[in-house]
Amino acid sequence: MPTLQGQRPPPVQDATATPPEAPPHAAAAKASTPQEQADQALAQIGPDIELNLKRDLHWLRFTPALESLFEQETGKSRARHLLVGSVIAIVIYNLFLFTDVLMIPDIVMTAVMVRSGLITPLALLSMAVMWRGLPPLARESLEAGIVLLSAISLCYLLALTEAPQSPFYHPGLVLVILFGNVVVRLRFWFAVATSLTIIVLYALLRPGPATLTDEAVIINVVMMSSCAVFTLFANYILERDQRRGYLLGLRERVRRAELSVSNAELTRLSYADPLTGIANRRELNRYLKNLTDNRGFERIAFILFDIDHFKRYNDHYGHPAGDRCLTQVAQILQASLYRTGDLVARIGGEEFIVVLPDAGQRTALLIAERLREAVAAAAIPHEASPIRPVITLSAGVSEGAMDNDVLTILSAADTALYRAKAAGRNCVSE
């Protein structure tokens, strides 16, 4: 059979043809899957989680990176909660028009215009903006603004009316505080600011008829302040528990991600040659099984490489140098394969195999010669070689139909390799 030595065969059209993508092989693949990338990213935030748990969340704030992740994962559900609460509040807010007839009959039309003509449209507009998505600061500020507007509107109506029974309407501000702190659960510091603003606003304006006494105002302020303290305490506990629960859940996810990353690494290592890092015999067998099971092409080619006079290399330079040489050769072969789905593996000692799905004999010969020349061009010193003073390769090539026994095709490549050695080495045989 003919051999190729020291010369490049003429190019052919299919030398760089890209075969259908073969099943992935773990050891040769450098890019991880999207799930593995997500697990790796999640595993990196473990220390940040522990740091936040140690702080005990007194200020209800995570470290910046974790706060951003918290908002990313909970922001949409938070916005939905605010929207649902706001819809309920708008309905109840307008139902109070019926009690306005009883409590402030002298300004009923004004109440209709304020409640239905001003505050409701503003609240609906705010909800529409919130629905389109807002940064967390803007979203929480907007919801706090809705709460404040409802309180201001009630103070305004109480300031206009002269109805003697209107003081009984003042506890309505307690409902506003309750709504903001417990129903929609404004973020704690927004809830504090909103509650204080409502109480201070009421104390300064003293809305109501001229008959409203200072004692009544004081009682109302005390009632509102008490409500604010109770509901703010509940708000704080709820938000702290929510954040702590999120951290604990995230920690479990991180632990699962770390385990997944470790398992993926162990799997990768089990299919990789420990010395060179390329595919090992186990990965080769798995890869060939995938190829034969999926059969996305008709032919397959094999190239068997053997480092010429490698025993002499070890005797001359020592085994550590021999290990480095094997690693260099493996890296050169791996880097010189351009087609999707091709595989290079170390199958023992100084022997390597290249699998070429959907490659004809001529394509395989060209690739084998290119790889042989790439190793020779690296000029790895081999003064003990009787061929050349650098590392060289002998190669055997075979190809066949996927319908045939793959082991038969592989055996033909092994026979071709022996012919290459018999022909003087540093050549490609078929």
XYZ file of C-alpha atoms in Angstrom, residues 59-351:
293
model
C -31.029 46.826 57.831
C -33.080 44.701 55.420
C -30.490 45.043 52.693
C -28.217 42.517 51.010
C -24.756 43.160 49.662
C -24.980 44.784 46.185
C -24.504 41.644 44.078
C -26.999 39.638 46.100
C -29.484 42.518 46.231
C -29.376 42.646 42.450
C -30.015 38.889 42.217
C -32.841 39.138 44.758
C -34.543 41.833 42.702
C -33.956 39.913 39.478
C -35.636 36.794 40.864
C -38.423 38.389 42.931
C -39.065 41.715 41.190
C -41.845 40.458 38.913
C -43.792 38.762 41.686
C -43.322 41.861 43.841
C -44.754 44.070 41.089
C -47.743 41.715 40.692
C -48.399 41.879 44.439
C -48.357 45.680 44.380
C -50.683 45.795 41.378
C -53.230 43.411 42.903
C -53.180 45.318 46.197
C -53.583 48.618 44.365
C -56.599 47.358 42.407
C -58.299 46.264 45.638
C -57.470 49.609 47.246
C -58.881 51.623 44.325
C -62.165 49.717 44.480
C -62.526 50.216 48.242
C -61.358 53.834 47.983
C -64.189 54.638 45.569
C -66.750 52.664 47.579
C -66.191 55.206 50.343
C -68.189 57.623 48.169
C -71.283 56.018 49.712
C -70.084 56.896 53.215
C -69.101 60.370 51.999
C -72.823 61.035 51.546
C -73.301 60.394 55.268
C -70.101 61.863 56.689
C -69.357 64.870 54.459
C -72.664 65.615 52.675
C -71.755 69.262 52.113
C -68.891 68.412 49.701
C -70.079 65.170 48.099
C -69.478 66.418 44.540
C -66.003 67.553 45.501
C -65.389 64.084 46.951
C -66.509 62.502 43.663
C -64.122 64.693 41.675
C -61.215 64.059 44.060
C -61.735 60.307 44.428
C -62.916 59.310 40.952
C -61.695 62.212 38.847
C -58.211 62.792 40.241
C -56.783 60.141 42.565
C -58.179 57.096 40.741
C -56.818 58.115 37.290
C -53.438 58.955 38.847
C -53.348 55.589 40.600
C -54.312 53.758 37.395
C -51.617 55.635 35.474
C -49.055 54.693 38.117
C -50.129 51.061 37.900
C -49.798 51.107 34.108
C -46.261 52.453 34.410
C -45.466 49.842 37.051
C -46.852 47.080 34.831
C -44.375 47.989 32.089
C -41.525 47.400 34.517
C -39.553 49.762 36.710
C -36.300 49.647 38.673
C -36.955 48.674 42.306
C -36.398 52.186 43.685
C -38.841 53.724 41.195
C -41.389 50.942 41.727
C -41.409 51.262 45.511
C -41.429 55.067 45.325
C -44.412 54.984 42.986
C -46.397 52.696 45.289
C -45.525 54.860 48.296
C -46.734 57.845 46.270
C -50.109 56.167 45.700
C -50.477 55.606 49.455
C -49.556 59.216 50.223
C -51.955 60.557 47.593
C -54.864 58.678 49.138
C -53.981 60.083 52.582
C -53.587 63.616 51.222
C -56.935 63.390 49.425
C -58.671 62.399 52.660
C -56.993 65.250 54.571
C -58.068 67.640 51.818
C -61.716 66.564 52.022
C -61.691 66.769 55.825
C -60.222 70.271 55.618
C -63.032 71.438 53.296
C -66.046 69.987 55.101
C -67.951 71.658 57.893
C -70.141 68.643 58.592
C -70.280 68.101 62.375
C -69.971 64.325 62.003
C -66.807 64.534 59.874
C -64.394 63.989 62.828
C -65.580 60.385 62.860
C -63.991 60.096 59.416
C -60.487 60.883 60.703
C -59.689 57.254 61.631
C -59.822 56.621 57.874
C -56.157 57.632 57.862
C -55.469 54.581 60.023
C -56.762 52.435 57.158
C -54.351 54.157 54.777
C -51.404 53.379 57.077
C -52.629 49.803 57.479
C -52.908 49.415 53.708
C -49.391 50.696 53.034
C -47.627 48.794 55.805
C -49.441 45.452 55.752
C -51.559 44.988 52.618
C -49.131 46.052 49.894
C -46.232 45.863 52.363
C -44.138 48.777 51.219
C -40.446 48.059 51.726
C -39.788 48.813 55.387
C -37.938 52.098 54.992
C -40.529 53.345 52.488
C -43.245 52.326 54.954
C -41.529 54.270 57.754
C -41.245 57.391 55.610
C -44.847 57.133 54.393
C -46.307 56.567 57.877
C -44.361 59.473 59.392
C -45.382 61.775 56.551
C -49.080 60.969 57.006
C -48.956 61.491 60.781
C -46.975 64.748 60.569
C -49.198 66.021 57.757
C -52.337 65.377 59.809
C -50.872 66.962 62.952
C -49.841 70.114 61.087
C -52.985 70.565 58.979
C -55.515 69.605 61.688
C -58.150 69.032 58.967
C -61.740 69.255 60.128
C -64.478 71.674 61.162
C -63.841 74.556 63.534
C -65.419 72.529 66.328
C -62.571 69.978 66.178
C -60.789 70.142 69.540
C -57.088 69.782 70.255
C -57.852 66.739 72.372
C -59.517 65.048 69.412
C -56.492 65.800 67.224
C -54.136 64.404 69.875
C -56.210 61.246 70.223
C -56.228 60.766 66.452
C -52.456 61.294 66.263
C -51.938 58.756 69.062
C -54.225 56.270 67.291
C -52.411 56.705 63.983
C -48.990 56.518 65.656
C -49.953 53.339 67.483
C -51.220 51.817 64.258
C -47.988 52.843 62.531
C -45.815 51.246 65.232
C -47.747 47.961 65.215
C -47.923 47.675 61.452
C -44.309 48.762 60.928
C -43.197 46.065 63.349
C -45.201 43.506 61.368
C -43.834 44.940 58.117
C -40.248 44.653 59.381
C -40.665 41.057 60.531
C -42.359 40.032 57.280
C -39.680 41.586 55.081
C -36.849 40.218 57.216
C -38.364 36.727 57.130
C -38.899 36.980 53.381
C -35.283 37.969 52.803
C -33.962 35.362 55.198
C -36.129 32.694 53.583
C -34.804 33.750 50.194
C -31.208 33.437 51.450
C -31.796 29.989 52.927
C -33.466 28.807 49.734
C -30.667 30.300 47.665
C -28.077 28.584 49.852
C -29.696 25.223 49.136
C -29.672 26.006 45.422
C -25.994 26.951 45.668
C -25.190 23.686 47.422
C -26.989 21.750 44.711
C -25.145 23.793 42.074
C -21.798 23.109 43.758
C -22.614 19.405 43.822
C -23.639 19.540 40.166
C -20.393 21.326 39.240
C -18.369 18.745 41.168
C -20.212 15.869 39.509
C -19.733 17.436 36.085
C -16.017 17.837 36.777
C -15.736 14.239 37.966
C -17.564 13.077 34.854
C -15.275 15.147 32.663
C -12.202 13.774 34.412
C -13.445 10.202 34.047
C -13.534 10.668 30.279
C -10.222 12.545 30.074
C -6.702 11.199 29.915
C -5.138 12.348 33.220
C -1.781 13.160 31.643
C -2.706 14.974 28.434
C -6.252 16.153 29.175
C -7.651 14.876 25.871
C -10.163 12.041 25.536
C -9.207 8.658 26.962
C -10.167 5.166 25.842
C -13.384 5.249 27.868
C -14.470 8.451 26.135
C -13.475 6.970 22.774
C -15.733 3.967 23.356
C -18.615 6.195 24.451
C -18.064 8.480 21.480
C -18.042 5.602 18.986
C -21.207 4.182 20.540
C -22.926 7.551 20.118
C -21.820 7.695 16.493
C -23.090 4.215 15.689
C -26.376 4.778 17.556
C -27.155 8.125 15.911
C -25.772 7.443 12.403
C -26.105 10.923 10.975
C -23.657 10.095 8.155
C -22.608 7.166 5.985
C -18.817 6.831 6.395
C -16.199 7.101 9.097
C -12.404 7.290 9.026
C -9.726 6.552 11.625
C -6.153 7.750 11.953
C -3.823 5.926 14.344
C -0.676 7.841 15.352
C 2.403 6.502 17.063
C 5.336 8.635 18.255
C 8.450 7.354 16.531
C 11.084 5.818 18.814
C 9.423 7.106 21.962
C 11.173 4.529 24.164
C 14.499 5.998 23.086
C 13.137 9.440 23.954
C 12.290 8.307 27.488
C 15.660 6.613 27.908
C 17.480 9.719 26.690
C 15.501 12.515 28.379
C 13.792 10.721 31.269
C 10.155 9.925 31.986
C 9.141 13.434 33.193
C 10.311 14.826 29.854
C 8.442 11.985 28.145
C 5.231 13.004 29.906
C 5.715 16.598 28.780
C 6.320 15.395 25.234
C 3.097 13.357 25.221
C 1.167 16.372 26.471
C 2.657 18.620 23.768
C 1.832 16.148 21.011
C -1.730 15.744 22.319
C -2.221 19.510 22.380
C -0.899 19.873 18.829
C -3.215 17.153 17.525
C -6.194 18.635 19.379
C -5.493 22.160 18.135
C -5.003 20.995 14.546
C -8.487 19.475 14.190
C -10.822 22.014 12.604
C -13.913 19.985 11.725
C -16.908 19.848 14.045
C -17.322 16.412 15.595
C -13.761 15.131 15.093
C -12.175 13.511 18.134
C -8.581 12.909 19.208
C -7.890 10.478 22.045
C -4.915 8.871 23.704
C -5.360 5.104 23.709
C -2.239 4.076 25.556
C 1.448 4.862 25.838
C 2.533 6.936 22.871
C -0.457 6.003 20.678
